[in-house]
PDB file of C-alpha atoms in Angstrom:
ATOM      1  CA  MET A   1      79.258 154.500 115.030  1.00 44.00           C
ATOM      2  CA  ALA A   2      82.033 151.919 114.479  1.00 50.00           C
ATOM      3  CA  LYS A   3      83.893 152.137 111.207  1.00 61.00           C
ATOM      4  CA  ALA A   4      83.294 149.232 108.837  1.00 79.00           C
ATOM      5  CA  GLN A   5      86.094 146.703 108.452  1.00 89.00           C
ATOM      6  CA  GLY A   6      88.363 147.016 105.468  1.00 95.00           C
ATOM      7  CA  THR A   7      88.827 144.470 102.689  1.00 98.00           C
ATOM      8  CA  LEU A   8      91.923 142.507 101.775  1.00 98.00           C
ATOM      9  CA  TRP A   9      91.929 142.177  97.990  1.00 98.00           C
ATOM     10  CA  VAL A  10      94.105 139.405  96.524  1.00 98.00           C
ATOM     11  CA  VAL A  11      95.005 140.832  93.121  1.00 98.00           C
ATOM     12  CA  ALA A  12      96.563 138.989  90.180  1.00 98.00           C
ATOM     13  CA  THR A  13      99.070 141.040  88.181  1.00 98.00           C
ATOM     14  CA  PRO A  14     100.721 140.394  84.792  1.00 98.00           C
ATOM     15  CA  ILE A  15     103.346 137.660  84.444  1.00 97.00           C
ATOM     16  CA  GLY A  16     104.921 139.629  81.625  1.00 95.00           C
ATOM     17  CA  ASN A  17     102.616 141.511  79.271  1.00 97.00           C
ATOM     18  CA  LEU A  18     101.211 144.608  80.994  1.00 97.00           C
ATOM     19  CA  GLU A  19      98.067 144.434  78.863  1.00 97.00           C
ATOM     20  CA  ASP A  20      96.984 141.465  80.991  1.00 98.00           C
ATOM     21  CA  LEU A  21      96.248 143.673  84.006  1.00 98.00           C
ATOM     22  CA  SER A  22      92.458 143.710  84.132  1.00 98.00           C
ATOM     23  CA  PRO A  23      90.427 146.931  84.399  1.00 98.00           C
ATOM     24  CA  ARG A  24      89.073 145.709  87.748  1.00 98.00           C
ATOM     25  CA  ALA A  25      92.580 145.094  89.068  1.00 98.00           C
ATOM     26  CA  ARG A  26      93.608 148.597  87.990  1.00 98.00           C
ATOM     27  CA  ARG A  27      90.621 150.115  89.779  1.00 98.00           C
ATOM     28  CA  VAL A  28      91.220 148.178  92.998  1.00 98.00           C
ATOM     29  CA  LEU A  29      94.931 149.027  93.046  1.00 98.00           C
ATOM     30  CA  ALA A  30      94.079 152.701  92.588  1.00 97.00           C
ATOM     31  CA  GLU A  31      91.415 152.740  95.328  1.00 97.00           C
ATOM     32  CA  VAL A  32      92.973 150.806  98.224  1.00 98.00           C
ATOM     33  CA  ASP A  33      94.794 152.470 101.114  1.00 97.00           C
ATOM     34  CA  ARG A  34      97.849 150.226 100.803  1.00 98.00           C
ATOM     35  CA  VAL A  35      99.355 147.792  98.297  1.00 98.00           C
ATOM     36  CA  LEU A  36     101.179 144.860  99.905  1.00 98.00           C
ATOM     37  CA  CYS A  37     103.920 143.510  97.662  1.00 97.00           C
ATOM     38  CA  GLU A  38     107.055 141.375  97.583  1.00 96.00           C
ATOM     39  CA  ASP A  39     109.336 144.005  96.023  1.00 96.00           C
ATOM     40  CA  THR A  40     108.259 147.638  96.367  1.00 97.00           C
ATOM     41  CA  ARG A  41     110.498 148.697  93.461  1.00 97.00           C
ATOM     42  CA  ARG A  42     109.037 146.158  91.058  1.00 96.00           C
ATOM     43  CA  THR A  43     105.440 146.831  92.048  1.00 98.00           C
ATOM     44  CA  GLY A  44     106.139 150.562  92.015  1.00 97.00           C
ATOM     45  CA  ARG A  45     107.166 150.318  88.364  1.00 97.00           C
ATOM     46  CA  LEU A  46     103.997 148.373  87.547  1.00 97.00           C
ATOM     47  CA  LEU A  47     101.751 150.949  89.213  1.00 98.00           C
ATOM     48  CA  ALA A  48     103.624 153.847  87.618  1.00 97.00           C
ATOM     49  CA  ALA A  49     103.007 152.328  84.177  1.00 97.00           C
ATOM     50  CA  PHE A  50      99.279 152.822  84.825  1.00 97.00           C
ATOM     51  CA  GLY A  51      99.579 156.172  86.582  1.00 97.00           C
ATOM     52  CA  ILE A  52      98.639 154.685  89.956  1.00 97.00           C
ATOM     53  CA  ARG A  53     100.030 156.220  93.141  1.00 95.00           C
ATOM     54  CA  ALA A  54      99.787 154.060  96.257  1.00 95.00           C
ATOM     55  CA  GLU A  55     101.411 153.449  99.610  1.00 97.00           C
ATOM     56  CA  LEU A  56     103.528 150.315  99.175  1.00 98.00           C
ATOM     57  CA  VAL A  57     104.232 147.910 102.049  1.00 98.00           C
ATOM     58  CA  SER A  58     106.712 145.069 101.612  1.00 97.00           C
ATOM     59  CA  VAL A  59     105.333 141.649 102.558  1.00 96.00           C
ATOM     60  CA  HIS A  60     107.651 138.803 101.626  1.00 94.00           C
ATOM     61  CA  GLU A  61     108.724 135.399 102.918  1.00 91.00           C
ATOM     62  CA  HIS A  62     111.184 136.881 105.409  1.00 94.00           C
ATOM     63  CA  ASN A  63     108.878 139.402 107.114  1.00 95.00           C
ATOM     64  CA  GLU A  64     105.323 138.158 106.527  1.00 95.00           C
ATOM     65  CA  SER A  65     104.860 136.612 109.971  1.00 95.00           C
ATOM     66  CA  ASP A  66     105.973 139.848 111.669  1.00 96.00           C
ATOM     67  CA  ARG A  67     103.742 142.001 109.454  1.00 96.00           C
ATOM     68  CA  VAL A  68     100.515 140.021 109.938  1.00 97.00           C
ATOM     69  CA  PRO A  69      99.362 141.341 113.366  1.00 97.00           C
ATOM     70  CA  GLY A  70      99.704 144.991 112.381  1.00 97.00           C
ATOM     71  CA  LEU A  71      98.009 144.465 109.034  1.00 98.00           C
ATOM     72  CA  LEU A  72      95.091 142.668 110.679  1.00 97.00           C
ATOM     73  CA  THR A  73      94.665 145.590 113.045  1.00 97.00           C
ATOM     74  CA  LEU A  74      94.581 148.043 110.158  1.00 97.00           C
ATOM     75  CA  LEU A  75      92.034 145.923 108.300  1.00 97.00           C
ATOM     76  CA  ALA A  76      89.848 145.683 111.409  1.00 97.00           C
ATOM     77  CA  GLU A  77      90.002 149.474 111.740  1.00 96.00           C
ATOM     78  CA  GLY A  78      88.724 149.961 108.206  1.00 97.00           C
ATOM     79  CA  SER A  79      91.800 150.137 105.962  1.00 97.00           C
ATOM     80  CA  SER A  80      91.579 148.466 102.571  1.00 98.00           C
ATOM     81  CA  MET A  81      94.567 146.667 101.083  1.00 98.00           C
ATOM     82  CA  ALA A  82      95.594 144.879  97.905  1.00 98.00           C
ATOM     83  CA  LEU A  83      97.958 141.921  98.138  1.00 98.00           C
ATOM     84  CA  VAL A  84     100.043 141.362  95.004  1.00 98.00           C
ATOM     85  CA  SER A  85     103.038 139.214  94.114  1.00 96.00           C
ATOM     86  CA  ASP A  86     105.905 140.152  91.825  1.00 96.00           C
ATOM     87  CA  ALA A  87     103.982 138.516  88.975  1.00 95.00           C
ATOM     88  CA  GLY A  88     100.845 136.441  88.588  1.00 97.00           C
ATOM     89  CA  THR A  89      98.384 135.299  91.232  1.00 97.00           C
ATOM     90  CA  PRO A  90      99.471 135.710  94.869  1.00 97.00           C
ATOM     91  CA  LEU A  91      99.995 132.576  96.991  1.00 95.00           C
ATOM     92  CA  VAL A  92     100.733 130.396  93.927  1.00 94.00           C
ATOM     93  CA  SER A  93     104.382 129.723  94.904  1.00 91.00           C
ATOM     94  CA  ASP A  94     104.455 133.269  96.324  1.00 91.00           C
ATOM     95  CA  PRO A  95     104.086 134.780  99.831  1.00 91.00           C
ATOM     96  CA  GLY A  96     100.723 135.741 101.300  1.00 96.00           C
ATOM     97  CA  PHE A  97      99.384 132.507 102.768  1.00 96.00           C
ATOM     98  CA  ARG A  98      99.941 133.512 106.399  1.00 96.00           C
ATOM     99  CA  LEU A  99      98.210 136.850 105.896  1.00 97.00           C
ATOM    100  CA  VAL A 100      95.226 135.448 104.002  1.00 98.00           C
ATOM    101  CA  GLN A 101      94.826 132.591 106.475  1.00 97.00           C
ATOM    102  CA  ALA A 102      94.968 134.948 109.455  1.00 97.00           C
ATOM    103  CA  ALA A 103      92.579 137.472 107.900  1.00 97.00           C
ATOM    104  CA  ALA A 104      90.061 134.779 107.011  1.00 97.00           C
ATOM    105  CA  GLY A 105      90.410 133.228 110.466  1.00 97.00           C
ATOM    106  CA  ALA A 106      89.712 136.621 112.054  1.00 97.00           C
ATOM    107  CA  GLY A 107      86.500 136.970 110.061  1.00 97.00           C
ATOM    108  CA  LEU A 108      87.829 139.810 107.913  1.00 97.00           C
ATOM    109  CA  ASP A 109      86.724 140.378 104.329  1.00 97.00           C
ATOM    110  CA  VAL A 110      89.094 138.687 101.832  1.00 98.00           C
ATOM    111  CA  ARG A 111      88.242 138.886  98.137  1.00 98.00           C
ATOM    112  CA  PRO A 112      89.959 137.761  94.924  1.00 98.00           C
ATOM    113  CA  VAL A 113      90.620 139.794  91.814  1.00 98.00           C
ATOM    114  CA  PRO A 114      91.516 136.940  89.432  1.00 98.00           C
ATOM    115  CA  GLY A 115      93.831 137.189  86.498  1.00 97.00           C
ATOM    116  CA  PRO A 116      97.157 135.887  85.164  1.00 97.00           C
ATOM    117  CA  CYS A 117      98.687 132.698  86.548  1.00 97.00           C
ATOM    118  CA  ALA A 118     101.688 131.059  84.876  1.00 97.00           C
ATOM    119  CA  ALA A 119     100.621 127.527  85.861  1.00 98.00           C
ATOM    120  CA  VAL A 120      97.157 127.889  84.332  1.00 97.00           C
ATOM    121  CA  ALA A 121      98.524 129.670  81.262  1.00 98.00           C
ATOM    122  CA  ALA A 122     100.928 126.789  80.614  1.00 98.00           C
ATOM    123  CA  LEU A 123      98.211 124.189  81.150  1.00 98.00           C
ATOM    124  CA  SER A 124      95.958 125.968  78.679  1.00 98.00           C
ATOM    125  CA  VAL A 125      98.438 125.527  75.820  1.00 98.00           C
ATOM    126  CA  ALA A 126     100.149 122.264  76.823  1.00 98.00           C
ATOM    127  CA  GLY A 127      97.754 119.946  75.047  1.00 97.00           C
ATOM    128  CA  LEU A 128      97.877 117.510  77.971  1.00 97.00           C
ATOM    129  CA  PRO A 129      94.812 116.382  79.978  1.00 96.00           C
ATOM    130  CA  THR A 130      93.460 119.081  82.284  1.00 95.00           C
ATOM    131  CA  ASP A 131      90.540 117.222  83.884  1.00 94.00           C
ATOM    132  CA  ARG A 132      92.909 116.344  86.732  1.00 95.00           C
ATOM    133  CA  PHE A 133      96.131 118.175  87.451  1.00 97.00           C
ATOM    134  CA  ALA A 134      98.418 118.668  90.447  1.00 97.00           C
ATOM    135  CA  PHE A 135     100.506 121.789  91.008  1.00 97.00           C
ATOM    136  CA  HIS A 136     103.836 121.197  92.775  1.00 97.00           C
ATOM    137  CA  GLY A 137     105.554 124.568  92.379  1.00 96.00           C
ATOM    138  CA  PHE A 138     109.337 124.589  92.774  1.00 96.00           C
ATOM    139  CA  LEU A 139     110.912 121.261  93.710  1.00 97.00           C
ATOM    140  CA  PRO A 140     113.957 121.144  96.038  1.00 96.00           C
ATOM    141  CA  PRO A 141     117.161 122.374  94.380  1.00 94.00           C
ATOM    142  CA  ARG A 142     119.307 119.434  95.532  1.00 96.00           C
ATOM    143  CA  ALA A 143     119.251 116.374  93.280  1.00 95.00           C
ATOM    144  CA  ALA A 144     118.474 113.757  95.951  1.00 95.00           C
ATOM    145  CA  ALA A 145     115.567 115.732  97.400  1.00 97.00           C
ATOM    146  CA  ARG A 146     114.273 116.576  93.933  1.00 97.00           C
ATOM    147  CA  ARG A 147     114.270 112.923  92.909  1.00 95.00           C
ATOM    148  CA  ALA A 148     112.491 111.956  96.118  1.00 94.00           C
ATOM    149  CA  ALA A 149     109.812 114.572  95.429  1.00 95.00           C
ATOM    150  CA  LEU A 150     109.376 113.294  91.879  1.00 95.00           C
ATOM    151  CA  GLU A 151     109.152 109.712  93.133  1.00 91.00           C
ATOM    152  CA  SER A 152     106.322 110.686  95.480  1.00 91.00           C
ATOM    153  CA  VAL A 153     104.176 111.904  92.545  1.00 93.00           C
ATOM    154  CA  SER A 154     105.273 109.384  89.921  1.00 90.00           C
ATOM    155  CA  ALA A 155     102.332 106.979  90.071  1.00 84.00           C
ATOM    156  CA  GLY A 156      99.283 109.223  89.859  1.00 85.00           C
ATOM    157  CA  PRO A 157      97.179 109.769  86.731  1.00 90.00           C
ATOM    158  CA  SER A 158      97.018 113.563  87.132  1.00 95.00           C
ATOM    159  CA  THR A 159      98.917 115.932  84.879  1.00 97.00           C
ATOM    160  CA  LEU A 160     101.801 117.463  86.852  1.00 98.00           C
ATOM    161  CA  VAL A 161     102.722 121.157  86.852  1.00 98.00           C
ATOM    162  CA  PHE A 162     106.065 122.480  88.118  1.00 98.00           C
ATOM    163  CA  TYR A 163     107.850 125.811  88.250  1.00 98.00           C
ATOM    164  CA  GLU A 164     111.590 125.858  87.600  1.00 97.00           C
ATOM    165  CA  THR A 165     114.393 128.331  87.064  1.00 94.00           C
ATOM    166  CA  GLY A 166     116.408 128.281  83.867  1.00 92.00           C
ATOM    167  CA  GLN A 167     119.680 127.388  85.582  1.00 93.00           C
ATOM    168  CA  ARG A 168     118.178 124.193  87.057  1.00 95.00           C
ATOM    169  CA  LEU A 169     116.087 123.209  84.054  1.00 96.00           C
ATOM    170  CA  GLN A 170     118.446 120.633  82.532  1.00 96.00           C
ATOM    171  CA  ALA A 171     118.939 118.883  85.888  1.00 97.00           C
ATOM    172  CA  PHE A 172     115.164 118.904  86.441  1.00 97.00           C
ATOM    173  CA  PHE A 173     114.473 117.208  83.105  1.00 98.00           C
ATOM    174  CA  GLU A 174     117.233 114.655  83.604  1.00 97.00           C
ATOM    175  CA  ASP A 175     115.891 113.703  87.044  1.00 96.00           C
ATOM    176  CA  ALA A 176     112.289 113.701  85.827  1.00 96.00           C
ATOM    177  CA  ALA A 177     113.181 111.410  82.929  1.00 95.00           C
ATOM    178  CA  ALA A 178     114.989 109.032  85.285  1.00 94.00           C
ATOM    179  CA  VAL A 179     112.172 108.914  87.848  1.00 92.00           C
ATOM    180  CA  LEU A 180     108.979 109.402  85.820  1.00 93.00           C
ATOM    181  CA  GLY A 181     110.105 107.692  82.624  1.00 93.00           C
ATOM    182  CA  ARG A 182     112.043 108.882  79.592  1.00 93.00           C
ATOM    183  CA  ASP A 183     108.998 108.693  77.299  1.00 94.00           C
ATOM    184  CA  ARG A 184     106.571 110.563  79.562  1.00 95.00           C
ATOM    185  CA  PRO A 185     105.095 113.450  77.486  1.00 97.00           C
ATOM    186  CA  ALA A 186     105.980 116.933  78.695  1.00 98.00           C
ATOM    187  CA  VAL A 187     105.764 120.587  77.745  1.00 98.00           C
ATOM    188  CA  LEU A 188     108.144 123.398  78.640  1.00 98.00           C
ATOM    189  CA  ALA A 189     106.576 126.861  78.596  1.00 98.00           C
ATOM    190  CA  ARG A 190     109.109 129.613  79.226  1.00 96.00           C
ATOM    191  CA  GLU A 191     108.844 133.389  79.475  1.00 96.00           C
ATOM    192  CA  LEU A 192     105.059 133.225  79.048  1.00 97.00           C
ATOM    193  CA  THR A 193     103.477 136.458  77.682  1.00 97.00           C
ATOM    194  CA  LYS A 194     106.938 138.038  77.339  1.00 96.00           C
ATOM    195  CA  LEU A 195     108.968 138.935  74.256  1.00 94.00           C
ATOM    196  CA  HIS A 196     110.767 135.581  74.092  1.00 93.00           C
ATOM    197  CA  GLU A 197     107.788 133.368  74.963  1.00 96.00           C
ATOM    198  CA  SER A 198     108.463 129.796  73.817  1.00 96.00           C
ATOM    199  CA  VAL A 199     106.642 126.485  74.153  1.00 97.00           C
ATOM    200  CA  TYR A 200     108.544 123.223  73.602  1.00 97.00           C
ATOM    201  CA  ARG A 201     106.860 119.829  73.401  1.00 98.00           C
ATOM    202  CA  GLY A 202     108.293 116.332  73.542  1.00 97.00           C
ATOM    203  CA  SER A 203     109.254 113.563  75.930  1.00 97.00           C
ATOM    204  CA  LEU A 204     111.098 114.210  79.175  1.00 97.00           C
ATOM    205  CA  ALA A 205     114.204 112.688  77.609  1.00 96.00           C
ATOM    206  CA  SER A 206     114.034 114.871  74.490  1.00 97.00           C
ATOM    207  CA  LEU A 207     113.475 118.021  76.540  1.00 98.00           C
ATOM    208  CA  ALA A 208     116.424 117.116  78.779  1.00 97.00           C
ATOM    209  CA  GLU A 209     118.588 116.787  75.667  1.00 97.00           C
ATOM    210  CA  MET A 210     117.273 120.086  74.281  1.00 97.00           C
ATOM    211  CA  ALA A 211     117.930 121.922  77.548  1.00 96.00           C
ATOM    212  CA  GLY A 212     121.487 120.620  77.572  1.00 95.00           C
ATOM    213  CA  ARG A 213     122.139 121.547  73.951  1.00 95.00           C
ATOM    214  CA  ASP A 214     120.452 124.952  73.605  1.00 95.00           C
ATOM    215  CA  PRO A 215     121.286 127.665  76.178  1.00 93.00           C
ATOM    216  CA  ASP A 216     118.260 129.700  75.075  1.00 92.00           C
ATOM    217  CA  VAL A 217     115.998 126.983  76.462  1.00 93.00           C
ATOM    218  CA  ARG A 218     117.552 127.548  79.892  1.00 93.00           C
ATOM    219  CA  ARG A 219     116.875 131.289  80.014  1.00 92.00           C
ATOM    220  CA  GLY A 220     114.122 132.930  82.022  1.00 91.00           C
ATOM    221  CA  GLU A 221     111.289 131.520  84.106  1.00 91.00           C
ATOM    222  CA  ALA A 222     109.791 128.181  83.160  1.00 96.00           C
ATOM    223  CA  VAL A 223     106.661 126.136  83.721  1.00 98.00           C
ATOM    224  CA  VAL A 224     106.930 122.401  83.080  1.00 98.00           C
ATOM    225  CA  VAL A 225     103.791 120.354  82.443  1.00 98.00           C
ATOM    226  CA  VAL A 226     104.156 116.566  82.538  1.00 98.00           C
ATOM    227  CA  GLY A 227     101.586 113.965  81.570  1.00 97.00           C
ATOM    228  CA  GLY A 228     100.263 111.660  84.265  1.00 95.00           C
ATOM    229  CA  ALA A 229     101.351 108.065  84.686  1.00 90.00           C
ATOM    230  CA  PRO A 230     100.018 105.868  81.862  1.00 82.00           C
ATOM    231  CA  ALA A 231      97.229 103.503  82.813  1.00 71.00           C
ATOM    232  CA  GLN A 232      98.303  99.888  83.099  1.00 62.00           C
ATOM    233  CA  PRO A 233      96.186  97.006  81.829  1.00 60.00           C
ATOM    234  CA  ALA A 234      94.175  95.316  84.572  1.00 60.00           C
ATOM    235  CA  GLU A 235      96.195  92.110  84.390  1.00 63.00           C
ATOM    236  CA  GLU A 236      99.466  94.031  84.774  1.00 67.00           C
ATOM    237  CA  ASN A 237      98.092  95.881  87.785  1.00 69.00           C
ATOM    238  CA  GLU A 238      97.004  92.606  89.352  1.00 75.00           C
ATOM    239  CA  ALA A 239     100.413  91.033  88.788  1.00 78.00           C
ATOM    240  CA  LEU A 240     102.160  94.123  90.170  1.00 79.00           C
ATOM    241  CA  LEU A 241      99.915  94.121  93.225  1.00 83.00           C
ATOM    242  CA  ARG A 242     100.663  90.471  93.994  1.00 85.00           C
ATOM    243  CA  ARG A 243     104.407  91.129  93.749  1.00 86.00           C
ATOM    244  CA  LEU A 244     104.378  94.391  95.623  1.00 85.00           C
ATOM    245  CA  LEU A 245     102.010  93.781  98.523  1.00 88.00           C
ATOM    246  CA  PRO A 246     103.904  90.938 100.259  1.00 89.00           C
ATOM    247  CA  ALA A 247     107.095  93.016 100.234  1.00 88.00           C
ATOM    248  CA  LEU A 248     105.295  96.039 101.675  1.00 89.00           C
ATOM    249  CA  LEU A 249     103.665  93.930 104.385  1.00 88.00           C
ATOM    250  CA  GLU A 250     107.107  92.754 105.493  1.00 87.00           C
ATOM    251  CA  GLU A 251     108.277  96.336 106.044  1.00 87.00           C
ATOM    252  CA  LEU A 252     105.168  98.337 107.014  1.00 89.00           C
ATOM    253  CA  PRO A 253     102.075  98.067 109.225  1.00 88.00           C
ATOM    254  CA  PRO A 254      99.166  96.548 107.236  1.00 87.00           C
ATOM    255  CA  SER A 255      97.211  99.806 106.982  1.00 87.00           C
ATOM    256  CA  ARG A 256     100.171 101.696 105.516  1.00 88.00           C
ATOM    257  CA  ALA A 257     101.091  98.817 103.216  1.00 88.00           C
ATOM    258  CA  VAL A 258      97.533  98.725 101.861  1.00 88.00           C
ATOM    259  CA  ARG A 259      97.393 102.485 101.261  1.00 86.00           C
ATOM    260  CA  LEU A 260     100.725 102.515  99.446  1.00 87.00           C
ATOM    261  CA  ALA A 261      99.953  99.431  97.350  1.00 85.00           C
ATOM    262  CA  ALA A 262      96.607 100.902  96.301  1.00 82.00           C
ATOM    263  CA  LYS A 263      98.261 104.174  95.316  1.00 78.00           C
ATOM    264  CA  LEU A 264     101.032 102.525  93.310  1.00 79.00           C
ATOM    265  CA  THR A 265      98.831 100.029  91.467  1.00 76.00           C
ATOM    266  CA  GLY A 266      95.613 101.990  91.091  1.00 70.00           C
ATOM    267  CA  GLN A 267      93.643  99.111  92.610  1.00 73.00           C
ATOM    268  CA  PRO A 268      90.659  99.874  94.867  1.00 75.00           C
ATOM    269  CA  ARG A 269      91.572 100.062  98.562  1.00 79.00           C
ATOM    270  CA  ASN A 270      89.019  97.383  99.518  1.00 80.00           C
ATOM    271  CA  ARG A 271      90.456  94.994  96.941  1.00 79.00           C
ATOM    272  CA  VAL A 272      93.997  95.507  98.255  1.00 86.00           C
ATOM    273  CA  TYR A 273      92.836  95.128 101.855  1.00 86.00           C
ATOM    274  CA  ARG A 274      91.127  91.808 101.186  1.00 85.00           C
ATOM    275  CA  LEU A 275      94.236  90.487  99.456  1.00 85.00           C
ATOM    276  CA  ALA A 276      96.408  91.639 102.360  1.00 86.00           C
ATOM    277  CA  MET A 277      94.183  89.836 104.851  1.00 85.00           C
ATOM    278  CA  SER A 278      94.177  86.668 102.768  1.00 83.00           C
ATOM    279  CA  LEU A 279      97.986  86.695 102.712  1.00 77.00           C
ATOM    280  CA  ASP A 280      97.916  86.772 106.513  1.00 60.00           C
ATOM    281  CA  GLY A 281      95.294  84.040 106.628  1.00 53.00           C
ATOM    282  CA  ASN A 282      92.767  86.323 108.318  1.00 49.00           C
ATOM    283  CA  ASP A 283      89.097  86.785 107.574  1.00 41.00           C
ATOM    284  CA  PRO A 284      88.619  90.529 107.002  1.00 41.00           C
ATOM    285  CA  GLU A 285      85.744  92.246 108.732  1.00 42.00           C
ATOM    286  CA  GLY A 286      86.036  95.414 106.721  1.00 46.00           C
ATOM    287  CA  PRO A 287      88.552  97.808 105.156  1.00 47.00           C
ATOM    288  CA  PRO A 288      90.920  99.844 107.281  1.00 47.00           C
ATOM    289  CA  GLU A 289      90.095 103.464 107.980  1.00 47.00           C
ATOM    290  CA  ALA A 290      91.452 105.953 105.457  1.00 44.00           C
TER     291      ALA A 290
END
């Protein structure tokens, strides 16, 4: 009789406070055949704190692709495994995507053991709208690329969530204030669940000033939550659309110009399309495909 396939458990671990490791996570980590982790020393210390002995296998950004085939074979043969990151929920700005994607694509059993996540923890205390939010992880370290990334998300209404390191925090806030607007509301949550946990609230400009003035603000791991773009009155949107669309049509194909104008102004795609066609003197037969 063929042995049943094993399960790949995706297990969230504490982002600081060890008490946040759930009883279910502890049980799964103790029962699996292997624990897949970024840093075997760091995960080894976590397991030792709970008296858990396990075979540790390193799976990180530099070796994940090479590890996947062998791990899939072991899962298919009946081995059970737990995938963890150094802290928090795996795959949220951490390795594991290639393995989970391949395991799911092969029809293997992949199950979550939910728990701590720095992005969600920061959102929960930020006091900014959470009905729509977009997670962008770590932005590029170079200023030009970082500003371009910020520009690409500047117009949407969703609350924005970023990860950042302490040493780049001041530069991040300065660029964010320049691109998104100095008065855009923001929250800095650093060292969440740890001894020096701190939450700072203000505008992007005030947080940039604080990060430059106080070295303590720049220590540790940080989550930055930024409010979405403020809604513009309908008449301002209409005026912006009529200024913006002709310039876009001069530089881009009509379909791309319409998509970008709709995104930047918040106007319905059909409305923008009809205006674009009227500027060309054409009688529209219907909106372009999305």
